[in-house]
């Protein structure tokens, strides 16, 4: 379930996601980038995250903030899944914490390590309610309290992100620099500081996200072939390679497990 933020928080929060499933057995998930950092609140059993480099398993904190993701992650659940995700704007880490977003790439940080007692109090408050509107109200009150320390969003980055979404990721970097009257080097530096990734990488992520939505809505193989070319993929082999890099899955595997409310988090 996806819910919008209040007007006061729209500059930092993109939307809220409530994910709730009941499983008695161990289950496995795949999580990959959608171009947004976020804050996660586990309302039930925390997930275990598998490091794809050394295969070490780490239990996620009860609440944490995460940065940009440059590779997919494998997640293990032992029990029921119930979590509330604050999906931040692409530049949300820099805005909320006032630090270079790249410092949190592929990293999760306990919320209490960042916001200390305020975060600890919020965790306790969330335990007192199971009603979704109340949970979001508590989280919004917490975030609004942090707004006094929020950094102003760089106008170039904000405009560039808006254009990239308007173009569904089908935009060249040269188009952005001409539209914004900025050099490619300046845009690169601003993106890495405010978003955590390069403009080209961010464009590719957003294009892939829009492609995934179109893929699920395509009624036939012929329609799939049409959208492959419309999103700039040369052929099926090019698409398969992109899928493998981004998700570790094939297009057919993804289509079979697609979740319309959380397209970058799925059971595998």
PDB file of C-alpha atoms in Angstrom:
ATOM      1  CA  UNK A   1       0.000   0.000   0.000  1.00  0.00           C
ATOM      2  CA  UNK A   2       1.393   3.388  -1.048  1.00  0.00           C
ATOM      3  CA  UNK A   3       0.429   6.633   0.709  1.00  0.00           C
ATOM      4  CA  UNK A   4       1.435  10.270   0.042  1.00  0.00           C
ATOM      5  CA  UNK A   5       3.225  12.469   2.585  1.00  0.00           C
ATOM      6  CA  UNK A   6       1.841  15.675   4.035  1.00  0.00           C
ATOM      7  CA  UNK A   7       2.435  18.869   2.073  1.00  0.00           C
ATOM      8  CA  UNK A   8       5.103  20.024   4.553  1.00  0.00           C
ATOM      9  CA  UNK A   9       7.217  16.915   3.930  1.00  0.00           C
ATOM     10  CA  UNK A  10       6.969  16.624   0.137  1.00  0.00           C
ATOM     11  CA  UNK A  11      10.396  18.187  -0.355  1.00  0.00           C
ATOM     12  CA  UNK A  12      11.968  15.266   1.554  1.00  0.00           C
ATOM     13  CA  UNK A  13       9.487  12.354   1.427  1.00  0.00           C
ATOM     14  CA  UNK A  14       8.281  10.852  -1.841  1.00  0.00           C
ATOM     15  CA  UNK A  15       5.709   8.458  -0.356  1.00  0.00           C
ATOM     16  CA  UNK A  16       5.133   5.841   2.329  1.00  0.00           C
ATOM     17  CA  UNK A  17       4.951   2.120   1.656  1.00  0.00           C
ATOM     18  CA  UNK A  18       3.292  -0.377   3.961  1.00  0.00           C
ATOM     19  CA  UNK A  19       4.299  -3.975   3.247  1.00  0.00           C
ATOM     20  CA  UNK A  20       2.483  -6.738   5.119  1.00  0.00           C
ATOM     21  CA  UNK A  21       2.510 -10.479   4.371  1.00  0.00           C
ATOM     22  CA  UNK A  22       1.977 -13.591   6.491  1.00  0.00           C
ATOM     23  CA  UNK A  23       4.449 -16.463   6.134  1.00  0.00           C
ATOM     24  CA  UNK A  24       5.095 -19.167   8.681  1.00  0.00           C
ATOM     25  CA  UNK A  25       8.142 -20.528   6.832  1.00  0.00           C
ATOM     26  CA  UNK A  26      11.418 -18.881   5.897  1.00  0.00           C
ATOM     27  CA  UNK A  27      11.052 -16.786   2.742  1.00  0.00           C
ATOM     28  CA  UNK A  28      13.481 -15.000   0.461  1.00  0.00           C
ATOM     29  CA  UNK A  29      13.293 -11.556  -1.160  1.00  0.00           C
ATOM     30  CA  UNK A  30      15.197  -9.507  -3.684  1.00  0.00           C
ATOM     31  CA  UNK A  31      15.695  -5.764  -3.207  1.00  0.00           C
ATOM     32  CA  UNK A  32      17.215  -3.484  -5.843  1.00  0.00           C
ATOM     33  CA  UNK A  33      17.514   0.226  -6.567  1.00  0.00           C
ATOM     34  CA  UNK A  34      14.616   2.465  -7.549  1.00  0.00           C
ATOM     35  CA  UNK A  35      16.749   5.609  -7.302  1.00  0.00           C
ATOM     36  CA  UNK A  36      15.473   6.564  -3.833  1.00  0.00           C
ATOM     37  CA  UNK A  37      17.001   6.214  -0.368  1.00  0.00           C
ATOM     38  CA  UNK A  38      14.656   5.547   2.532  1.00  0.00           C
ATOM     39  CA  UNK A  39      13.890   4.870   6.168  1.00  0.00           C
ATOM     40  CA  UNK A  40      12.573   1.452   7.250  1.00  0.00           C
ATOM     41  CA  UNK A  41      10.540   0.613  10.329  1.00  0.00           C
ATOM     42  CA  UNK A  42      10.102  -3.082  11.094  1.00  0.00           C
ATOM     43  CA  UNK A  43       6.780  -3.552  12.868  1.00  0.00           C
ATOM     44  CA  UNK A  44       7.269  -7.282  13.294  1.00  0.00           C
ATOM     45  CA  UNK A  45      10.187  -9.626  12.563  1.00  0.00           C
ATOM     46  CA  UNK A  46      13.235  -7.778  11.184  1.00  0.00           C
ATOM     47  CA  UNK A  47      14.713  -9.044   7.923  1.00  0.00           C
ATOM     48  CA  UNK A  48      18.163 -10.557   7.512  1.00  0.00           C
ATOM     49  CA  UNK A  49      20.274  -9.064   4.733  1.00  0.00           C
ATOM     50  CA  UNK A  50      22.825 -11.152   2.843  1.00  0.00           C
ATOM     51  CA  UNK A  51      26.066  -9.477   1.765  1.00  0.00           C
ATOM     52  CA  UNK A  52      26.458 -10.475  -1.883  1.00  0.00           C
ATOM     53  CA  UNK A  53      30.242 -10.154  -1.707  1.00  0.00           C
ATOM     54  CA  UNK A  54      31.048 -12.434   1.251  1.00  0.00           C
ATOM     55  CA  UNK A  55      27.598 -14.029   1.790  1.00  0.00           C
ATOM     56  CA  UNK A  56      27.592 -12.927   5.442  1.00  0.00           C
ATOM     57  CA  UNK A  57      24.093 -12.494   6.919  1.00  0.00           C
ATOM     58  CA  UNK A  58      23.231  -9.425   9.000  1.00  0.00           C
ATOM     59  CA  UNK A  59      20.007  -8.876  10.939  1.00  0.00           C
ATOM     60  CA  UNK A  60      18.575  -5.497  10.009  1.00  0.00           C
ATOM     61  CA  UNK A  61      17.965  -3.017  12.850  1.00  0.00           C
ATOM     62  CA  UNK A  62      14.418  -2.379  14.038  1.00  0.00           C
ATOM     63  CA  UNK A  63      14.565   0.968  12.244  1.00  0.00           C
ATOM     64  CA  UNK A  64      17.232   2.278   9.916  1.00  0.00           C
ATOM     65  CA  UNK A  65      18.023   4.695   7.123  1.00  0.00           C
ATOM     66  CA  UNK A  66      19.572   3.462   3.881  1.00  0.00           C
ATOM     67  CA  UNK A  67      21.301   5.213   0.996  1.00  0.00           C
ATOM     68  CA  UNK A  68      21.469   4.622  -2.741  1.00  0.00           C
ATOM     69  CA  UNK A  69      21.850   1.001  -3.808  1.00  0.00           C
ATOM     70  CA  UNK A  70      24.294   0.133  -6.573  1.00  0.00           C
ATOM     71  CA  UNK A  71      23.656  -3.624  -6.599  1.00  0.00           C
ATOM     72  CA  UNK A  72      20.736  -5.882  -5.702  1.00  0.00           C
ATOM     73  CA  UNK A  73      20.470  -7.416  -2.225  1.00  0.00           C
ATOM     74  CA  UNK A  74      19.151 -10.766  -1.045  1.00  0.00           C
ATOM     75  CA  UNK A  75      16.874 -10.617   1.981  1.00  0.00           C
ATOM     76  CA  UNK A  76      15.724 -13.438   4.290  1.00  0.00           C
ATOM     77  CA  UNK A  77      12.539 -13.359   6.375  1.00  0.00           C
ATOM     78  CA  UNK A  78      11.805 -15.750   9.233  1.00  0.00           C
ATOM     79  CA  UNK A  79       8.153 -15.163  10.069  1.00  0.00           C
ATOM     80  CA  UNK A  80       5.563 -12.533   9.174  1.00  0.00           C
ATOM     81  CA  UNK A  81       6.605  -9.447   7.245  1.00  0.00           C
ATOM     82  CA  UNK A  82       5.288  -6.081   8.410  1.00  0.00           C
ATOM     83  CA  UNK A  83       7.229  -2.928   7.677  1.00  0.00           C
ATOM     84  CA  UNK A  84       6.640   0.715   6.932  1.00  0.00           C
ATOM     85  CA  UNK A  85       9.053   2.379   4.516  1.00  0.00           C
ATOM     86  CA  UNK A  86       9.528   6.108   4.203  1.00  0.00           C
ATOM     87  CA  UNK A  87      10.645   6.419   0.586  1.00  0.00           C
ATOM     88  CA  UNK A  88      12.702   9.600   0.476  1.00  0.00           C
ATOM     89  CA  UNK A  89      13.216  11.859  -2.511  1.00  0.00           C
ATOM     90  CA  UNK A  90      16.369  10.933  -4.481  1.00  0.00           C
ATOM     91  CA  UNK A  91      18.189  13.795  -2.726  1.00  0.00           C
ATOM     92  CA  UNK A  92      16.565  13.004   0.641  1.00  0.00           C
ATOM     93  CA  UNK A  93      19.733  11.849   2.422  1.00  0.00           C
ATOM     94  CA  UNK A  94      21.522  15.115   1.743  1.00  0.00           C
ATOM     95  CA  UNK A  95      18.424  17.158   2.574  1.00  0.00           C
ATOM     96  CA  UNK A  96      17.640  15.369   5.830  1.00  0.00           C
ATOM     97  CA  UNK A  97      21.140  14.721   7.164  1.00  0.00           C
ATOM     98  CA  UNK A  98      23.129  17.493   5.513  1.00  0.00           C
ATOM     99  CA  UNK A  99      25.925  15.170   4.391  1.00  0.00           C
ATOM    100  CA  UNK A 100      27.170  13.878   1.052  1.00  0.00           C
ATOM    101  CA  UNK A 101      24.664  11.228  -0.020  1.00  0.00           C
ATOM    102  CA  UNK A 102      27.436   8.989  -1.396  1.00  0.00           C
ATOM    103  CA  UNK A 103      28.601   8.359   2.186  1.00  0.00           C
ATOM    104  CA  UNK A 104      25.543   6.129   2.683  1.00  0.00           C
ATOM    105  CA  UNK A 105      25.669   4.256  -0.632  1.00  0.00           C
ATOM    106  CA  UNK A 106      24.975   0.526  -0.039  1.00  0.00           C
ATOM    107  CA  UNK A 107      24.812   1.265   3.682  1.00  0.00           C
ATOM    108  CA  UNK A 108      22.183   0.944   6.392  1.00  0.00           C
ATOM    109  CA  UNK A 109      22.475   2.985   9.596  1.00  0.00           C
ATOM    110  CA  UNK A 110      20.414   2.508  12.741  1.00  0.00           C
ATOM    111  CA  UNK A 111      17.977   5.369  13.106  1.00  0.00           C
ATOM    112  CA  UNK A 112      18.968   5.762  16.758  1.00  0.00           C
ATOM    113  CA  UNK A 113      22.601   6.306  15.692  1.00  0.00           C
ATOM    114  CA  UNK A 114      21.447   9.258  13.585  1.00  0.00           C
ATOM    115  CA  UNK A 115      18.620  10.843  15.587  1.00  0.00           C
ATOM    116  CA  UNK A 116      19.494   9.501  19.054  1.00  0.00           C
ATOM    117  CA  UNK A 117      16.713   9.800  21.670  1.00  0.00           C
ATOM    118  CA  UNK A 118      14.147  11.142  19.181  1.00  0.00           C
ATOM    119  CA  UNK A 119      14.433   7.910  17.180  1.00  0.00           C
ATOM    120  CA  UNK A 120      14.321   5.738  20.310  1.00  0.00           C
ATOM    121  CA  UNK A 121      11.153   7.513  21.437  1.00  0.00           C
ATOM    122  CA  UNK A 122       9.603   7.011  18.002  1.00  0.00           C
ATOM    123  CA  UNK A 123      10.339   3.273  18.074  1.00  0.00           C
ATOM    124  CA  UNK A 124       8.563   3.018  21.436  1.00  0.00           C
ATOM    125  CA  UNK A 125       5.584   5.028  20.154  1.00  0.00           C
ATOM    126  CA  UNK A 126       5.195   2.816  17.091  1.00  0.00           C
ATOM    127  CA  UNK A 127       4.793  -0.214  19.358  1.00  0.00           C
ATOM    128  CA  UNK A 128       1.708   1.351  20.915  1.00  0.00           C
ATOM    129  CA  UNK A 129      -0.385   1.305  17.722  1.00  0.00           C
ATOM    130  CA  UNK A 130      -1.180  -1.038  14.852  1.00  0.00           C
ATOM    131  CA  UNK A 131      -3.383   1.445  12.958  1.00  0.00           C
ATOM    132  CA  UNK A 132      -1.632   2.615   9.788  1.00  0.00           C
ATOM    133  CA  UNK A 133      -2.808   6.275   9.825  1.00  0.00           C
ATOM    134  CA  UNK A 134      -1.620   6.582  13.428  1.00  0.00           C
ATOM    135  CA  UNK A 135       1.759   5.031  12.565  1.00  0.00           C
ATOM    136  CA  UNK A 136       2.276   7.479   9.708  1.00  0.00           C
ATOM    137  CA  UNK A 137       1.161  10.379  11.908  1.00  0.00           C
ATOM    138  CA  UNK A 138       3.817   9.454  14.479  1.00  0.00           C
ATOM    139  CA  UNK A 139       6.505   9.193  11.800  1.00  0.00           C
ATOM    140  CA  UNK A 140       5.472  12.506  10.228  1.00  0.00           C
ATOM    141  CA  UNK A 141       5.647  14.253  13.602  1.00  0.00           C
ATOM    142  CA  UNK A 142       9.152  12.871  14.025  1.00  0.00           C
ATOM    143  CA  UNK A 143      10.245  13.994  10.541  1.00  0.00           C
ATOM    144  CA  UNK A 144       8.695  17.443  10.906  1.00  0.00           C
ATOM    145  CA  UNK A 145      10.757  17.904  14.056  1.00  0.00           C
ATOM    146  CA  UNK A 146      13.898  17.232  12.011  1.00  0.00           C
ATOM    147  CA  UNK A 147      12.950  19.733   9.289  1.00  0.00           C
ATOM    148  CA  UNK A 148      14.657  22.575  11.133  1.00  0.00           C
ATOM    149  CA  UNK A 149      17.985  20.940  10.244  1.00  0.00           C
ATOM    150  CA  UNK A 150      17.044  20.074   6.676  1.00  0.00           C
ATOM    151  CA  UNK A 151      19.374  21.413   3.983  1.00  0.00           C
ATOM    152  CA  UNK A 152      17.820  23.249   1.060  1.00  0.00           C
ATOM    153  CA  UNK A 153      17.636  21.153  -2.100  1.00  0.00           C
ATOM    154  CA  UNK A 154      20.048  22.285  -4.816  1.00  0.00           C
ATOM    155  CA  UNK A 155      17.882  23.843  -7.541  1.00  0.00           C
ATOM    156  CA  UNK A 156      19.929  22.295 -10.362  1.00  0.00           C
ATOM    157  CA  UNK A 157      19.551  18.808  -8.879  1.00  0.00           C
ATOM    158  CA  UNK A 158      15.831  19.308  -8.233  1.00  0.00           C
ATOM    159  CA  UNK A 159      15.195  20.521 -11.794  1.00  0.00           C
ATOM    160  CA  UNK A 160      17.293  17.718 -13.288  1.00  0.00           C
ATOM    161  CA  UNK A 161      15.413  15.055 -11.294  1.00  0.00           C
ATOM    162  CA  UNK A 162      12.068  16.543 -12.341  1.00  0.00           C
ATOM    163  CA  UNK A 163      13.073  16.430 -16.016  1.00  0.00           C
ATOM    164  CA  UNK A 164      14.344  12.838 -15.742  1.00  0.00           C
ATOM    165  CA  UNK A 165      11.014  11.680 -14.295  1.00  0.00           C
ATOM    166  CA  UNK A 166       9.009  13.681 -16.829  1.00  0.00           C
ATOM    167  CA  UNK A 167      11.004  12.004 -19.621  1.00  0.00           C
ATOM    168  CA  UNK A 168      10.614   8.563 -17.951  1.00  0.00           C
ATOM    169  CA  UNK A 169      14.396   8.236 -17.911  1.00  0.00           C
ATOM    170  CA  UNK A 170      14.619   8.635 -21.673  1.00  0.00           C
ATOM    171  CA  UNK A 171      16.907  11.650 -21.650  1.00  0.00           C
ATOM    172  CA  UNK A 172      20.515  12.354 -22.553  1.00  0.00           C
ATOM    173  CA  UNK A 173      22.858  14.092 -20.101  1.00  0.00           C
ATOM    174  CA  UNK A 174      23.609  16.695 -22.782  1.00  0.00           C
ATOM    175  CA  UNK A 175      19.909  17.584 -22.822  1.00  0.00           C
ATOM    176  CA  UNK A 176      20.000  18.198 -19.069  1.00  0.00           C
ATOM    177  CA  UNK A 177      23.105  20.378 -19.181  1.00  0.00           C
ATOM    178  CA  UNK A 178      21.656  22.507 -21.985  1.00  0.00           C
ATOM    179  CA  UNK A 179      18.273  22.833 -20.274  1.00  0.00           C
ATOM    180  CA  UNK A 180      19.876  23.829 -16.961  1.00  0.00           C
ATOM    181  CA  UNK A 181      22.748  25.908 -18.395  1.00  0.00           C
ATOM    182  CA  UNK A 182      25.302  23.915 -16.417  1.00  0.00           C
ATOM    183  CA  UNK A 183      28.404  21.950 -17.384  1.00  0.00           C
ATOM    184  CA  UNK A 184      28.454  18.160 -17.313  1.00  0.00           C
ATOM    185  CA  UNK A 185      31.212  18.207 -14.699  1.00  0.00           C
ATOM    186  CA  UNK A 186      29.188  20.493 -12.421  1.00  0.00           C
ATOM    187  CA  UNK A 187      26.091  18.314 -12.777  1.00  0.00           C
ATOM    188  CA  UNK A 188      28.145  15.184 -12.071  1.00  0.00           C
ATOM    189  CA  UNK A 189      29.572  16.705  -8.898  1.00  0.00           C
ATOM    190  CA  UNK A 190      26.176  17.897  -7.663  1.00  0.00           C
ATOM    191  CA  UNK A 191      24.510  14.515  -8.302  1.00  0.00           C
ATOM    192  CA  UNK A 192      27.205  12.538  -6.510  1.00  0.00           C
ATOM    193  CA  UNK A 193      26.989  14.862  -3.500  1.00  0.00           C
ATOM    194  CA  UNK A 194      23.202  15.289  -3.301  1.00  0.00           C
ATOM    195  CA  UNK A 195      21.948  11.955  -4.683  1.00  0.00           C
ATOM    196  CA  UNK A 196      24.938   9.647  -4.299  1.00  0.00           C
ATOM    197  CA  UNK A 197      25.293   8.536  -7.896  1.00  0.00           C
ATOM    198  CA  UNK A 198      26.159   9.977 -11.300  1.00  0.00           C
ATOM    199  CA  UNK A 199      23.492  11.583 -13.509  1.00  0.00           C
ATOM    200  CA  UNK A 200      23.952   8.791 -16.085  1.00  0.00           C
ATOM    201  CA  UNK A 201      23.476   6.046 -13.487  1.00  0.00           C
ATOM    202  CA  UNK A 202      20.424   7.776 -12.050  1.00  0.00           C
ATOM    203  CA  UNK A 203      18.883   8.178 -15.516  1.00  0.00           C
ATOM    204  CA  UNK A 204      19.445   4.461 -16.192  1.00  0.00           C
ATOM    205  CA  UNK A 205      17.770   3.496 -12.897  1.00  0.00           C
ATOM    206  CA  UNK A 206      14.692   5.635 -13.549  1.00  0.00           C
ATOM    207  CA  UNK A 207      14.405   4.389 -17.139  1.00  0.00           C
ATOM    208  CA  UNK A 208      14.563   0.805 -15.858  1.00  0.00           C
ATOM    209  CA  UNK A 209      11.872   1.504 -13.243  1.00  0.00           C
ATOM    210  CA  UNK A 210       9.497   2.887 -15.871  1.00  0.00           C
ATOM    211  CA  UNK A 211      10.290  -0.076 -18.097  1.00  0.00           C
ATOM    212  CA  UNK A 212       9.360  -2.498 -15.291  1.00  0.00           C
ATOM    213  CA  UNK A 213       5.962  -0.842 -14.916  1.00  0.00           C
ATOM    214  CA  UNK A 214       5.373  -1.079 -18.662  1.00  0.00           C
ATOM    215  CA  UNK A 215       6.540  -4.693 -18.703  1.00  0.00           C
ATOM    216  CA  UNK A 216       3.928  -5.764 -16.186  1.00  0.00           C
ATOM    217  CA  UNK A 217       1.176  -4.025 -18.140  1.00  0.00           C
ATOM    218  CA  UNK A 218       2.156  -5.539 -21.505  1.00  0.00           C
ATOM    219  CA  UNK A 219      -0.475  -8.126 -22.578  1.00  0.00           C
ATOM    220  CA  UNK A 220       1.600 -10.093 -25.087  1.00  0.00           C
ATOM    221  CA  UNK A 221       5.104 -10.972 -26.257  1.00  0.00           C
ATOM    222  CA  UNK A 222       4.652  -8.628 -29.205  1.00  0.00           C
ATOM    223  CA  UNK A 223       3.860  -5.744 -26.866  1.00  0.00           C
ATOM    224  CA  UNK A 224       6.932  -6.623 -24.795  1.00  0.00           C
ATOM    225  CA  UNK A 225       9.097  -6.396 -27.907  1.00  0.00           C
ATOM    226  CA  UNK A 226       7.637  -2.968 -28.628  1.00  0.00           C
ATOM    227  CA  UNK A 227       8.469  -1.582 -25.193  1.00  0.00           C
ATOM    228  CA  UNK A 228      11.981  -3.086 -25.315  1.00  0.00           C
ATOM    229  CA  UNK A 229      12.812  -0.770 -28.213  1.00  0.00           C
ATOM    230  CA  UNK A 230      10.819   2.181 -26.882  1.00  0.00           C
ATOM    231  CA  UNK A 231      12.977   2.242 -23.735  1.00  0.00           C
ATOM    232  CA  UNK A 232      16.249   2.167 -25.640  1.00  0.00           C
ATOM    233  CA  UNK A 233      17.185  -1.522 -25.378  1.00  0.00           C
ATOM    234  CA  UNK A 234      18.805  -2.791 -28.568  1.00  0.00           C
ATOM    235  CA  UNK A 235      17.361  -6.300 -28.399  1.00  0.00           C
ATOM    236  CA  UNK A 236      16.312  -9.090 -26.022  1.00  0.00           C
ATOM    237  CA  UNK A 237      19.935  -9.936 -25.185  1.00  0.00           C
ATOM    238  CA  UNK A 238      20.600  -6.327 -24.177  1.00  0.00           C
ATOM    239  CA  UNK A 239      17.496  -6.361 -21.978  1.00  0.00           C
ATOM    240  CA  UNK A 240      18.434  -9.685 -20.362  1.00  0.00           C
ATOM    241  CA  UNK A 241      21.894  -8.354 -19.493  1.00  0.00           C
ATOM    242  CA  UNK A 242      20.397  -5.208 -17.949  1.00  0.00           C
ATOM    243  CA  UNK A 243      17.932  -7.305 -15.927  1.00  0.00           C
ATOM    244  CA  UNK A 244      20.659  -9.588 -14.637  1.00  0.00           C
ATOM    245  CA  UNK A 245      22.811  -6.657 -13.526  1.00  0.00           C
ATOM    246  CA  UNK A 246      19.979  -4.773 -11.831  1.00  0.00           C
ATOM    247  CA  UNK A 247      17.875  -7.573 -10.333  1.00  0.00           C
ATOM    248  CA  UNK A 248      19.719 -10.869 -10.709  1.00  0.00           C
ATOM    249  CA  UNK A 249      16.575 -12.183 -12.445  1.00  0.00           C
ATOM    250  CA  UNK A 250      15.348 -12.729 -15.991  1.00  0.00           C
ATOM    251  CA  UNK A 251      12.461 -10.607 -17.333  1.00  0.00           C
ATOM    252  CA  UNK A 252      10.121 -13.615 -17.145  1.00  0.00           C
ATOM    253  CA  UNK A 253      11.088 -14.346 -13.541  1.00  0.00           C
ATOM    254  CA  UNK A 254      10.451 -10.728 -12.630  1.00  0.00           C
ATOM    255  CA  UNK A 255       7.130 -10.526 -14.465  1.00  0.00           C
ATOM    256  CA  UNK A 256       5.889 -13.632 -12.629  1.00  0.00           C
ATOM    257  CA  UNK A 257       6.669 -12.111  -9.207  1.00  0.00           C
ATOM    258  CA  UNK A 258       5.907  -8.446  -9.887  1.00  0.00           C
ATOM    259  CA  UNK A 259       4.435  -6.443  -6.984  1.00  0.00           C
ATOM    260  CA  UNK A 260       2.632  -3.333  -8.300  1.00  0.00           C
ATOM    261  CA  UNK A 261       3.036  -1.394  -5.050  1.00  0.00           C
ATOM    262  CA  UNK A 262       6.745  -2.179  -4.481  1.00  0.00           C
ATOM    263  CA  UNK A 263       8.341  -2.877  -7.837  1.00  0.00           C
ATOM    264  CA  UNK A 264      11.914  -3.131  -6.463  1.00  0.00           C
ATOM    265  CA  UNK A 265      11.151  -5.523  -3.571  1.00  0.00           C
ATOM    266  CA  UNK A 266       9.821  -8.974  -4.342  1.00  0.00           C
ATOM    267  CA  UNK A 267       9.707 -12.527  -3.099  1.00  0.00           C
ATOM    268  CA  UNK A 268      11.945 -14.942  -4.993  1.00  0.00           C
TER     269      UNK A 268
END
